Amino acid sequence: MTINTSVTEAVNGAQSLVQTLDNCGVEVCFGNPGTSEMHFVAALDSVPGMRSVLCLFEGVATGAADGYGRIAGKPAATLLHLGPGLANGLANLHNARRANTPIVNIVGDHATYHLQYDALLTSDIVGFARPVSSWIHESKNAKTVAVDAARAVQAARSAPGGVATLILPADTAWEVAEHAVGPIPDSGMAKVSDKAIERSIELLKNGKKTAILLRGAVLHGAGLEAAGRVQAATGARLLCDTFAPHVELGAGRVAVERIPYFAEQITAFLQDIEQLILVGSKPPVSFFAYPGKSSWCTPDGCIISYLAHPHEDSANGMISLAEELKAPAHVERRVPLILPDLPSGRLTVDGVARAIAHLTPDNAIIADESATSGIYLLASMATARPHTHLPLTGGSIGQGLPLAIGAAIAAPDRKVVCPHGDGGAAYTLQALWTMAREQLDVTVVIYANRSYAILNIELMRVGVVGAGSKALSMLDLHNPELDWVKIAQGFGVEASRATTAEEFNDMYLSAMRGHGPRLIEAVV
Amino acid sequence: MTINTSVTEAVNGAQSLVQTLDNCGVEVCFGNPGTSEMHFVAALDSVPGMRSVLCLFEGVATGAADGYGRIAGKPAATLLHLGPGLANGLANLHNARRANTPIVNIVGDHATYHLQYDALLTSDIVGFARPVSSWIHESKNAKTVAVDAARAVQAARSAPGGVATLILPADTAWEVAEHAVGPIPDSGMAKVSDKAIERSIELLKNGKKTAILLRGAVLHGAGLEAAGRVQAATGARLLCDTFAPHVELGAGRVAVERIPYFAEQITAFLQDIEQLILVGSKPPVSFFAYPGKSSWCTPDGCIISYLAHPHEDSANGMISLAEELKAPAHVERRVPLILPDLPSGRLTVDGVARAIAHLTPDNAIIADESATSGIYLLASMATARPHTHLPLTGGSIGQGLPLAIGAAIAAPDRKVVCPHGDGGAAYTLQALWTMAREQLDVTVVIYANRSYAILNIELMRVGVVGAGSKALSMLDLHNPELDWVKIAQGFGVEASRATTAEEFNDMYLSAMRGHGPRLIEAVV
């Protein structure tokens, strides 16, 4: 990284912003700018290191920044047009907040002196930003934009990571500014306390049934290896959340049990546990409330203890714990490679899952919004080739396609697979255009069940009996059926429809062997 | 309207909600519900008078509620899924807020007792709602839901109209409730004060050059007729805002001059005015700020006076003014019917405008997001057959298609035309599916210029010189080109592409003669 702060010609605020972001390691900007951001757009050309990715909708930009941040481990920037542009990006910023993804969320605003006139696009930008942001700042002057940008990067990166929203009035872009600045040192993650390690050792040695719930950095690399050593030494179960933001799965990895989705399943899954050690995680609760069912899923009397809070260095904490336990240096027990047979005949959700598990190459990234269809996929992929799993973290559908964009840009040498429910895919389908524009190596699989399938399940689970035709029609996507092949082609993405397992196998294999964006509509 | 409050069987909160909405005159619900709204969905079947319209994205639902409210003059309801569902609908709620459209904005939430667990979909719903809402309330108990719903309808209708957000936790839907209630009387619009009328008369009689800037109810029906009488008696200019929410235009109507879009045009347009009388409007300002240009567009020294504020009864105020002025009872000077010739040869933006003006039948509704292409359209339509014009009111693109849905549902016997820029149409294109599902009589014309055309203009206007290739690529939609015919067909809408004027004339004529949703991609 070259830190450029010494240019001699005068710069404007926009140039000082883009150069500072580059100095601070921000290499990509996902945006959909408007008039108030034109100087920021113009400044992109002055900094060769900054890649700008145009999205046709802000929800695509923010979801892509989430996918990028989860894979790159550092923030991308967004560039959004005033309050309404931010508003369009909020749902995927909600998902990013739940993933603790670092994002530098840049929102243009009217010039400072124009706000008094309450022109039509004026709105309460801070108000829109507050529910999703860990940090918010409005620059008031071009001369502070560089420093404000460096602070935003630092804030986004601060453990456990978050959405840092920087609001930039148009005149802070066009007025003469100070030169760019370099990064503000990152304080890093807090060290796990000795006391927490001691307490965890006590629990792990007292003979009670113990589970360790992992989230964040401890779910990959050295952290996960250390968790495997602790398991080998103590017999504790290793768990992760249903929607852990970034999990390393598949053959050769340390096995981690994923907590199931529905409340009664969670309760059954955890029923034998006497002690639960949280590592960067929170106690498991039900996703929704259901009449007469408990939202709290840990057994009564279960002792809950923390090894690491989310802002603490869970990976090194786990390594210290393994060392203190004198755990074996290497983990013997690893996930075996077991590939399911390719499916044949009628195409089913299970068949799609088996084909994906059978055919996906090593080191793929699964940007997963398969929703109800995902139960089969997770089961089949558990023993497939090693891969990275990125789920929908905040429950707001329409994240999978944008997430795939960001992952593909962060890791251009890895195949990205995006299995997606049709209802959710219709939310941010404009993402397909950016995949085509940037020629990203993403294979989208649409589960075309023509339904908000989860809601047909939930309708009964929340206690509705005898739902009428009007109610059922609100969960049904048959009238008319979406033609995903035409839609994808309309956005410039090569697409095809599979109605048999053999067709799906052929199309998916072709997509895995090829490069560039592809969409397969799996009629299930 | 039948007010049903006397059913004898027990009802739950959801049923009391839907019946109360029906009692209060809310007939349509645009929604995209989730698990926390399942009881509300189930309750739809218990109230025959409530039409439920499924939208594939919340921004479609909120924009449709805006279009409905502007044409029906009363609120529709939305049904949105927790904070993220609301977030997806915020941009079009921003536009609705700027239009003063009455909307009952219903947002489901987790059960009250579930919020403490901070499950993944939990968010600050009030925070999201605040920037767009004139009224916000969270129901805490099923027994208050009926009354809260009646209050929400009253709040939405309170002059000048606004977004009333009612947040309903899931347990308020499924618990036993009080029966439905009837409407709370509407206080109506405030009367224009005698003093304001006297002051206006003084100004209109003092011989100075005076303009009257009209907005709201005074722009249609009896209000507009009265404005024409005042003009006939005094010679004052009649103006309306660039983006007045609902204007009656075309042959036979009283002519109103529309204020142009760009700041320097507004300044030139208003330069001779010595007095400006505001009727439900605010002083005209520039849409954006530009370096070195004034945001305030009224000439220095111009006297600004109010006849009516937005919450006041501008139509009756204008009638009183006309009476006090002893203005002629009937307006002689009216817009003549002048239809432009049909275009031929190469298809141009002007040609599309002339064909639309030539061929659109009486009493059509124009849900207009034609953006840069709209300048020609407004000019051609000025003397076309009488029609209603609904523009993009808050500057947040992606409103036109949803607006057309709401207008078509509010006025099923009127042809709805939706001329739309391609950049904006890509924002909420899921609206096409609802048009197909409901078989709405909407003709969409996409101006396929493959560009955020306005930004290529604005880039220069904000003072950027020598924009580089990266900057220009952020304004360009050629790579790849969107195929609107395939996209529309993918959503179940009949579509075709016009590359010559003759093709466009034929397709548009066919659409005007037919019924149901149609999309024409005009390659301009």
PDB file of N, CA and C in Angstrom, chain A residues 32 35 39 44-45 47 50 56 58 84 94 98 114 118-122 282 286 295 393-394 396 426-427 430 433 437 452 458 462 469-471 473 479-480 482-483 490-491, chain B residues 32 35 39 44-45 47 50 56 58 84 94 98 114 118-122 282 286 295 393-394 396 426-427 430 433 437 452 458 462 469-471 473 479-480 482-483 490-491:
ATOM      1  N   ASN A  32     -24.358   3.618  -6.488  1.00  0.00           N
ATOM      2  CA  ASN A  32     -25.327   4.134  -7.430  1.00  0.00           C
ATOM      3  C   ASN A  32     -25.476   5.616  -7.110  1.00  0.00           C
ATOM      4  N   THR A  35     -26.764  13.240  -8.562  1.00  0.00           N
ATOM      5  CA  THR A  35     -26.201  14.568  -8.796  1.00  0.00           C
ATOM      6  C   THR A  35     -25.294  15.030  -7.650  1.00  0.00           C
ATOM      7  N   HIS A  39     -19.066  14.871  -7.961  1.00  0.00           N
ATOM      8  CA  HIS A  39     -17.625  15.127  -7.768  1.00  0.00           C
ATOM      9  C   HIS A  39     -16.912  13.904  -7.195  1.00  0.00           C
ATOM     10  N   LEU A  44     -12.992   9.362  -8.830  1.00  0.00           N
ATOM     11  CA  LEU A  44     -12.581   7.951  -8.944  1.00  0.00           C
ATOM     12  C   LEU A  44     -11.429   7.792  -9.929  1.00  0.00           C
ATOM     13  N   ASP A  45     -11.449   8.615 -10.980  1.00  0.00           N
ATOM     14  CA  ASP A  45     -10.402   8.483 -11.989  1.00  0.00           C
ATOM     15  C   ASP A  45      -9.041   8.945 -11.492  1.00  0.00           C
ATOM     16  N   VAL A  47      -7.646   8.162  -8.733  1.00  0.00           N
ATOM     17  CA  VAL A  47      -7.018   7.161  -7.858  1.00  0.00           C
ATOM     18  C   VAL A  47      -7.087   5.797  -8.541  1.00  0.00           C
ATOM     19  N   MET A  50      -8.615   2.488  -6.886  1.00  0.00           N
ATOM     20  CA  MET A  50     -10.009   2.353  -6.456  1.00  0.00           C
ATOM     21  C   MET A  50     -10.852   1.787  -7.594  1.00  0.00           C
ATOM     22  N   LEU A  56     -27.416  -1.319 -10.095  1.00  0.00           N
ATOM     23  CA  LEU A  56     -28.660  -0.696 -10.575  1.00  0.00           C
ATOM     24  C   LEU A  56     -29.637  -0.383  -9.448  1.00  0.00           C
ATOM     25  N   GLU A  58     -29.555   0.349  -4.877  1.00  0.00           N
ATOM     26  CA  GLU A  58     -28.649   0.493  -3.730  1.00  0.00           C
ATOM     27  C   GLU A  58     -28.593  -0.752  -2.860  1.00  0.00           C
ATOM     28  N   PRO A  84     -32.916   8.862   0.354  1.00  0.00           N
ATOM     29  CA  PRO A  84     -33.611   7.760  -0.322  1.00  0.00           C
ATOM     30  C   PRO A  84     -32.664   6.690  -0.876  1.00  0.00           C
ATOM     31  N   HIS A  94     -28.849  -3.853   7.238  1.00  0.00           N
ATOM     32  CA  HIS A  94     -29.329  -4.593   8.418  1.00  0.00           C
ATOM     33  C   HIS A  94     -28.683  -5.978   8.458  1.00  0.00           C
ATOM     34  N   ARG A  98     -25.875  -7.484  11.238  1.00  0.00           N
ATOM     35  CA  ARG A  98     -25.994  -8.761  11.952  1.00  0.00           C
ATOM     36  C   ARG A  98     -24.795  -9.667  11.667  1.00  0.00           C
ATOM     37  N   HIS A 114     -27.752  24.279   1.238  1.00  0.00           N
ATOM     38  CA  HIS A 114     -28.980  24.000   0.494  1.00  0.00           C
ATOM     39  C   HIS A 114     -30.031  23.329   1.381  1.00  0.00           C
ATOM     40  N   ASP A 118     -35.172  22.770   2.182  1.00  0.00           N
ATOM     41  CA  ASP A 118     -36.031  21.578   2.205  1.00  0.00           C
ATOM     42  C   ASP A 118     -36.449  21.165   0.795  1.00  0.00           C
ATOM     43  N   ALA A 119     -35.491  21.137  -0.134  1.00  0.00           N
ATOM     44  CA  ALA A 119     -35.776  20.662  -1.497  1.00  0.00           C
ATOM     45  C   ALA A 119     -36.276  19.220  -1.416  1.00  0.00           C
ATOM     46  N   LEU A 120     -36.897  18.764  -2.498  1.00  0.00           N
ATOM     47  CA  LEU A 120     -37.677  17.525  -2.420  1.00  0.00           C
ATOM     48  C   LEU A 120     -36.883  16.301  -1.971  1.00  0.00           C
ATOM     49  N   LEU A 121     -35.600  16.224  -2.326  1.00  0.00           N
ATOM     50  CA  LEU A 121     -34.820  15.044  -1.942  1.00  0.00           C
ATOM     51  C   LEU A 121     -34.243  15.146  -0.532  1.00  0.00           C
ATOM     52  N   THR A 122     -34.508  16.236   0.143  1.00  0.00           N
ATOM     53  CA  THR A 122     -33.995  16.389   1.507  1.00  0.00           C
ATOM     54  C   THR A 122     -34.714  15.420   2.447  1.00  0.00           C
ATOM     55  N   LYS A 282     -23.905 -15.304  21.027  1.00  0.00           N
ATOM     56  CA  LYS A 282     -24.931 -15.027  22.046  1.00  0.00           C
ATOM     57  C   LYS A 282     -25.742 -16.307  22.269  1.00  0.00           C
ATOM     58  N   SER A 286     -35.062 -18.398  19.462  1.00  0.00           N
ATOM     59  CA  SER A 286     -35.917 -18.657  18.321  1.00  0.00           C
ATOM     60  C   SER A 286     -35.897 -17.471  17.365  1.00  0.00           C
ATOM     61  N   SER A 295     -39.298 -18.682  23.359  1.00  0.00           N
ATOM     62  CA  SER A 295     -38.298 -18.057  22.487  1.00  0.00           C
ATOM     63  C   SER A 295     -36.879 -18.423  22.919  1.00  0.00           C
ATOM     64  N   THR A 393     -27.712 -13.335   6.998  1.00  0.00           N
ATOM     65  CA  THR A 393     -27.439 -13.176   8.430  1.00  0.00           C
ATOM     66  C   THR A 393     -28.509 -12.438   9.207  1.00  0.00           C
ATOM     67  N   GLY A 394     -29.276 -11.593   8.544  1.00  0.00           N
ATOM     68  CA  GLY A 394     -30.221 -10.762   9.289  1.00  0.00           C
ATOM     69  C   GLY A 394     -31.664 -11.070   8.973  1.00  0.00           C
ATOM     70  N   SER A 396     -33.321 -10.646   6.328  1.00  0.00           N
ATOM     71  CA  SER A 396     -33.969  -9.786   5.336  1.00  0.00           C
ATOM     72  C   SER A 396     -33.653 -10.335   3.948  1.00  0.00           C
ATOM     73  N   ALA A 426     -36.243 -12.302  -6.264  1.00  0.00           N
ATOM     74  CA  ALA A 426     -36.988 -11.225  -6.919  1.00  0.00           C
ATOM     75  C   ALA A 426     -36.785  -9.882  -6.232  1.00  0.00           C
ATOM     76  N   TYR A 427     -36.224  -9.889  -5.037  1.00  0.00           N
ATOM     77  CA  TYR A 427     -36.022  -8.631  -4.308  1.00  0.00           C
ATOM     78  C   TYR A 427     -34.917  -7.770  -4.927  1.00  0.00           C
ATOM     79  N   GLN A 430     -31.707  -7.055  -9.765  1.00  0.00           N
ATOM     80  CA  GLN A 430     -30.842  -6.166 -10.557  1.00  0.00           C
ATOM     81  C   GLN A 430     -29.365  -6.537 -10.392  1.00  0.00           C
ATOM     82  N   TRP A 433     -27.346  -7.836 -13.390  1.00  0.00           N
ATOM     83  CA  TRP A 433     -26.725  -6.920 -14.353  1.00  0.00           C
ATOM     84  C   TRP A 433     -25.266  -6.638 -13.977  1.00  0.00           C
ATOM     85  N   ARG A 437     -21.978  -7.210 -16.110  1.00  0.00           N
ATOM     86  CA  ARG A 437     -21.097  -6.072 -16.407  1.00  0.00           C
ATOM     87  C   ARG A 437     -19.666  -6.346 -15.993  1.00  0.00           C
ATOM     88  N   TYR A 452     -43.565 -18.369  -1.648  1.00  0.00           N
ATOM     89  CA  TYR A 452     -42.861 -18.059  -0.416  1.00  0.00           C
ATOM     90  C   TYR A 452     -43.022 -19.300   0.461  1.00  0.00           C
ATOM     91  N   GLU A 458     -44.893 -21.539   7.928  1.00  0.00           N
ATOM     92  CA  GLU A 458     -45.080 -20.689   9.111  1.00  0.00           C
ATOM     93  C   GLU A 458     -46.554 -20.408   9.395  1.00  0.00           C
ATOM     94  N   VAL A 462     -47.645 -20.711  13.257  1.00  0.00           N
ATOM     95  CA  VAL A 462     -48.110 -19.638  14.139  1.00  0.00           C
ATOM     96  C   VAL A 462     -49.549 -19.846  14.571  1.00  0.00           C
ATOM     97  N   SER A 469     -58.666 -18.532   0.731  1.00  0.00           N
ATOM     98  CA  SER A 469     -57.989 -18.425  -0.560  1.00  0.00           C
ATOM     99  C   SER A 469     -57.241 -17.109  -0.698  1.00  0.00           C
ATOM    100  N   LYS A 470     -57.768 -16.036  -0.110  1.00  0.00           N
ATOM    101  CA  LYS A 470     -57.070 -14.759  -0.201  1.00  0.00           C
ATOM    102  C   LYS A 470     -55.738 -14.842   0.535  1.00  0.00           C
ATOM    103  N   ALA A 471     -55.771 -15.435   1.717  1.00  0.00           N
ATOM    104  CA  ALA A 471     -54.537 -15.564   2.493  1.00  0.00           C
ATOM    105  C   ALA A 471     -53.512 -16.406   1.743  1.00  0.00           C
ATOM    106  N   SER A 473     -53.229 -16.967  -1.349  1.00  0.00           N
ATOM    107  CA  SER A 473     -52.718 -16.334  -2.568  1.00  0.00           C
ATOM    108  C   SER A 473     -51.594 -15.352  -2.253  1.00  0.00           C
ATOM    109  N   ASN A 479     -48.967 -17.058 -10.083  1.00  0.00           N
ATOM    110  CA  ASN A 479     -49.833 -16.252 -10.951  1.00  0.00           C
ATOM    111  C   ASN A 479     -49.306 -14.845 -11.091  1.00  0.00           C
ATOM    112  N   PRO A 480     -48.496 -14.556 -12.155  1.00  0.00           N
ATOM    113  CA  PRO A 480     -47.936 -15.505 -13.116  1.00  0.00           C
ATOM    114  C   PRO A 480     -46.619 -16.088 -12.602  1.00  0.00           C
ATOM    115  N   LEU A 482     -42.732 -16.563 -12.625  1.00  0.00           N
ATOM    116  CA  LEU A 482     -41.562 -15.808 -13.073  1.00  0.00           C
ATOM    117  C   LEU A 482     -40.741 -16.681 -14.016  1.00  0.00           C
ATOM    118  N   ASP A 483     -40.338 -16.100 -15.136  1.00  0.00           N
ATOM    119  CA  ASP A 483     -39.457 -16.813 -16.059  1.00  0.00           C
ATOM    120  C   ASP A 483     -38.031 -16.306 -15.821  1.00  0.00           C
ATOM    121  N   GLY A 490     -32.399 -10.886 -19.873  1.00  0.00           N
ATOM    122  CA  GLY A 490     -32.709  -9.453 -19.962  1.00  0.00           C
ATOM    123  C   GLY A 490     -31.657  -8.588 -19.292  1.00  0.00           C
ATOM    124  N   PHE A 491     -31.005  -9.149 -18.279  1.00  0.00           N
ATOM    125  CA  PHE A 491     -29.920  -8.442 -17.591  1.00  0.00           C
ATOM    126  C   PHE A 491     -28.542  -8.799 -18.153  1.00  0.00           C
TER     127      PHE A 491
ATOM    128  N   ASN B  32     -46.269  -7.246   1.271  1.00  0.00           N
ATOM    129  CA  ASN B  32     -45.369  -8.376   1.157  1.00  0.00           C
ATOM    130  C   ASN B  32     -45.110  -8.846   2.583  1.00  0.00           C
ATOM    131  N   THR B  35     -43.499 -14.013   8.310  1.00  0.00           N
ATOM    132  CA  THR B  35     -44.011 -14.844   9.393  1.00  0.00           C
ATOM    133  C   THR B  35     -44.761 -14.040  10.447  1.00  0.00           C
ATOM    134  N   HIS B  39     -51.008 -13.879  10.798  1.00  0.00           N
ATOM    135  CA  HIS B  39     -52.398 -13.742  11.262  1.00  0.00           C
ATOM    136  C   HIS B  39     -53.115 -12.602  10.554  1.00  0.00           C
ATOM    137  N   LEU B  44     -57.453 -11.513   6.227  1.00  0.00           N
ATOM    138  CA  LEU B  44     -57.956 -10.887   4.999  1.00  0.00           C
ATOM    139  C   LEU B  44     -59.209 -11.577   4.492  1.00  0.00           C
ATOM    140  N   ASP B  45     -59.255 -12.886   4.682  1.00  0.00           N
ATOM    141  CA  ASP B  45     -60.411 -13.627   4.178  1.00  0.00           C
ATOM    142  C   ASP B  45     -61.684 -13.352   4.966  1.00  0.00           C
ATOM    143  N   VAL B  47     -62.817 -10.477   5.792  1.00  0.00           N
ATOM    144  CA  VAL B  47     -63.414  -9.184   5.433  1.00  0.00           C
ATOM    145  C   VAL B  47     -63.495  -9.091   3.910  1.00  0.00           C
ATOM    146  N   MET B  50     -62.001  -6.098   1.715  1.00  0.00           N
ATOM    147  CA  MET B  50     -60.585  -5.744   1.657  1.00  0.00           C
ATOM    148  C   MET B  50     -59.897  -6.493   0.507  1.00  0.00           C
ATOM    149  N   LEU B  56     -43.890  -8.049  -5.087  1.00  0.00           N
ATOM    150  CA  LEU B  56     -42.674  -8.857  -4.910  1.00  0.00           C
ATOM    151  C   LEU B  56     -41.576  -8.105  -4.182  1.00  0.00           C
ATOM    152  N   GLU B  58     -41.143  -4.527  -1.285  1.00  0.00           N
ATOM    153  CA  GLU B  58     -41.910  -3.553  -0.500  1.00  0.00           C
ATOM    154  C   GLU B  58     -41.942  -2.176  -1.147  1.00  0.00           C
ATOM    155  N   PRO B  84     -36.766  -4.472   8.307  1.00  0.00           N
ATOM    156  CA  PRO B  84     -36.199  -4.545   6.955  1.00  0.00           C
ATOM    157  C   PRO B  84     -37.257  -4.442   5.851  1.00  0.00           C
ATOM    158  N   HIS B  94     -40.838   8.078   1.150  1.00  0.00           N
ATOM    159  CA  HIS B  94     -40.286   9.439   1.047  1.00  0.00           C
ATOM    160  C   HIS B  94     -41.001  10.210  -0.069  1.00  0.00           C
ATOM    161  N   ARG B  98     -43.568  13.535   0.294  1.00  0.00           N
ATOM    162  CA  ARG B  98     -43.460  14.780  -0.468  1.00  0.00           C
ATOM    163  C   ARG B  98     -44.740  15.069  -1.250  1.00  0.00           C
ATOM    164  N   HIS B 114     -40.865 -11.146  22.610  1.00  0.00           N
ATOM    165  CA  HIS B 114     -39.733 -11.724  21.879  1.00  0.00           C
ATOM    166  C   HIS B 114     -38.636 -10.686  21.629  1.00  0.00           C
ATOM    167  N   ASP B 118     -33.478 -10.010  20.991  1.00  0.00           N
ATOM    168  CA  ASP B 118     -32.703  -9.445  19.888  1.00  0.00           C
ATOM    169  C   ASP B 118     -32.444 -10.488  18.797  1.00  0.00           C
ATOM    170  N   ALA B 119     -33.501 -11.213  18.409  1.00  0.00           N
ATOM    171  CA  ALA B 119     -33.381 -12.163  17.296  1.00  0.00           C
ATOM    172  C   ALA B 119     -32.969 -11.398  16.029  1.00  0.00           C
ATOM    173  N   LEU B 120     -32.483 -12.139  15.040  1.00  0.00           N
ATOM    174  CA  LEU B 120     -31.772 -11.491  13.931  1.00  0.00           C
ATOM    175  C   LEU B 120     -32.586 -10.450  13.179  1.00  0.00           C
ATOM    176  N   LEU B 121     -33.904 -10.643  13.078  1.00  0.00           N
ATOM    177  CA  LEU B 121     -34.710  -9.670  12.331  1.00  0.00           C
ATOM    178  C   LEU B 121     -35.139  -8.470  13.175  1.00  0.00           C
ATOM    179  N   THR B 122     -34.740  -8.448  14.429  1.00  0.00           N
ATOM    180  CA  THR B 122     -35.096  -7.320  15.285  1.00  0.00           C
ATOM    181  C   THR B 122     -34.344  -6.065  14.841  1.00  0.00           C
ATOM    182  N   LYS B 282     -44.922  26.001  -1.429  1.00  0.00           N
ATOM    183  CA  LYS B 282     -43.796  26.677  -0.793  1.00  0.00           C
ATOM    184  C   LYS B 282     -43.038  27.470  -1.864  1.00  0.00           C
ATOM    185  N   SER B 286     -34.223  25.556  -5.988  1.00  0.00           N
ATOM    186  CA  SER B 286     -33.496  24.640  -6.862  1.00  0.00           C
ATOM    187  C   SER B 286     -33.554  23.213  -6.312  1.00  0.00           C
ATOM    188  N   SER B 295     -29.616  28.775  -4.747  1.00  0.00           N
ATOM    189  CA  SER B 295     -30.659  27.766  -4.529  1.00  0.00           C
ATOM    190  C   SER B 295     -32.047  28.409  -4.483  1.00  0.00           C
ATOM    191  N   THR B 393     -42.531  12.686  -7.036  1.00  0.00           N
ATOM    192  CA  THR B 393     -42.646  13.862  -6.169  1.00  0.00           C
ATOM    193  C   THR B 393     -41.457  14.098  -5.247  1.00  0.00           C
ATOM    194  N   GLY B 394     -40.730  13.056  -4.935  1.00  0.00           N
ATOM    195  CA  GLY B 394     -39.669  13.219  -3.938  1.00  0.00           C
ATOM    196  C   GLY B 394     -38.278  13.030  -4.505  1.00  0.00           C
ATOM    197  N   SER B 396     -36.881  10.449  -5.614  1.00  0.00           N
ATOM    198  CA  SER B 396     -36.285   9.125  -5.441  1.00  0.00           C
ATOM    199  C   SER B 396     -36.781   8.217  -6.565  1.00  0.00           C
ATOM    200  N   ALA B 426     -35.388   0.244 -13.572  1.00  0.00           N
ATOM    201  CA  ALA B 426     -34.642  -0.910 -13.046  1.00  0.00           C
ATOM    202  C   ALA B 426     -34.707  -0.978 -11.518  1.00  0.00           C
ATOM    203  N   TYR B 427     -35.128   0.088 -10.872  1.00  0.00           N
ATOM    204  CA  TYR B 427     -35.190   0.099  -9.409  1.00  0.00           C
ATOM    205  C   TYR B 427     -36.296  -0.807  -8.858  1.00  0.00           C
ATOM    206  N   GLN B 430     -39.952  -5.138 -10.311  1.00  0.00           N
ATOM    207  CA  GLN B 430     -40.830  -6.216  -9.847  1.00  0.00           C
ATOM    208  C   GLN B 430     -42.300  -5.808  -9.947  1.00  0.00           C
ATOM    209  N   TRP B 433     -44.675  -7.609 -12.347  1.00  0.00           N
ATOM    210  CA  TRP B 433     -45.341  -8.868 -11.967  1.00  0.00           C
ATOM    211  C   TRP B 433     -46.728  -8.604 -11.395  1.00  0.00           C
ATOM    212  N   ARG B 437     -50.253  -9.958 -12.606  1.00  0.00           N
ATOM    213  CA  ARG B 437     -51.097 -10.733 -11.674  1.00  0.00           C
ATOM    214  C   ARG B 437     -52.489 -10.144 -11.565  1.00  0.00           C
ATOM    215  N   TYR B 452     -27.993   6.825 -17.264  1.00  0.00           N
ATOM    216  CA  TYR B 452     -28.541   7.769 -16.308  1.00  0.00           C
ATOM    217  C   TYR B 452     -28.366   9.138 -16.953  1.00  0.00           C
ATOM    218  N   GLU B 458     -25.872  16.587 -15.383  1.00  0.00           N
ATOM    219  CA  GLU B 458     -25.515  17.154 -14.084  1.00  0.00           C
ATOM    220  C   GLU B 458     -24.010  17.168 -13.849  1.00  0.00           C
ATOM    221  N   VAL B 462     -22.539  20.598 -12.321  1.00  0.00           N
ATOM    222  CA  VAL B 462     -21.939  20.792 -10.997  1.00  0.00           C
ATOM    223  C   VAL B 462     -20.465  21.182 -11.101  1.00  0.00           C
ATOM    224  N   SER B 469     -12.778   8.044 -17.746  1.00  0.00           N
ATOM    225  CA  SER B 469     -13.576   6.917 -18.209  1.00  0.00           C
ATOM    226  C   SER B 469     -14.263   6.193 -17.062  1.00  0.00           C
ATOM    227  N   LYS B 470     -13.610   6.130 -15.908  1.00  0.00           N
ATOM    228  CA  LYS B 470     -14.237   5.452 -14.778  1.00  0.00           C
ATOM    229  C   LYS B 470     -15.480   6.210 -14.349  1.00  0.00           C
ATOM    230  N   ALA B 471     -15.371   7.537 -14.288  1.00  0.00           N
ATOM    231  CA  ALA B 471     -16.519   8.345 -13.890  1.00  0.00           C
ATOM    232  C   ALA B 471     -17.656   8.182 -14.893  1.00  0.00           C
ATOM    233  N   SER B 473     -18.306   5.810 -16.873  1.00  0.00           N
ATOM    234  CA  SER B 473     -18.887   4.466 -16.876  1.00  0.00           C
ATOM    235  C   SER B 473     -19.921   4.314 -15.761  1.00  0.00           C
ATOM    236  N   ASN B 479     -23.424  -1.403 -20.866  1.00  0.00           N
ATOM    237  CA  ASN B 479     -22.610  -2.606 -20.684  1.00  0.00           C
ATOM    238  C   ASN B 479     -23.071  -3.409 -19.490  1.00  0.00           C
ATOM    239  N   PRO B 480     -23.952  -4.419 -19.677  1.00  0.00           N
ATOM    240  CA  PRO B 480     -24.667  -4.749 -20.918  1.00  0.00           C
ATOM    241  C   PRO B 480     -25.950  -3.923 -21.037  1.00  0.00           C
ATOM    242  N   LEU B 482     -29.850  -3.481 -21.050  1.00  0.00           N
ATOM    243  CA  LEU B 482     -31.005  -4.175 -20.500  1.00  0.00           C
ATOM    244  C   LEU B 482     -31.973  -4.495 -21.636  1.00  0.00           C
ATOM    245  N   ASP B 483     -32.461  -5.721 -21.663  1.00  0.00           N
ATOM    246  CA  ASP B 483     -33.468  -6.121 -22.649  1.00  0.00           C
ATOM    247  C   ASP B 483     -34.823  -6.087 -21.938  1.00  0.00           C
ATOM    248  N   GLY B 490     -40.507 -11.982 -18.699  1.00  0.00           N
ATOM    249  CA  GLY B 490     -40.126 -12.793 -17.543  1.00  0.00           C
ATOM    250  C   GLY B 490     -41.056 -12.587 -16.362  1.00  0.00           C
ATOM    251  N   PHE B 491     -41.629 -11.385 -16.289  1.00  0.00           N
ATOM    252  CA  PHE B 491     -42.595 -11.092 -15.218  1.00  0.00           C
ATOM    253  C   PHE B 491     -44.041 -11.320 -15.663  1.00  0.00           C
TER     254      PHE B 491
END
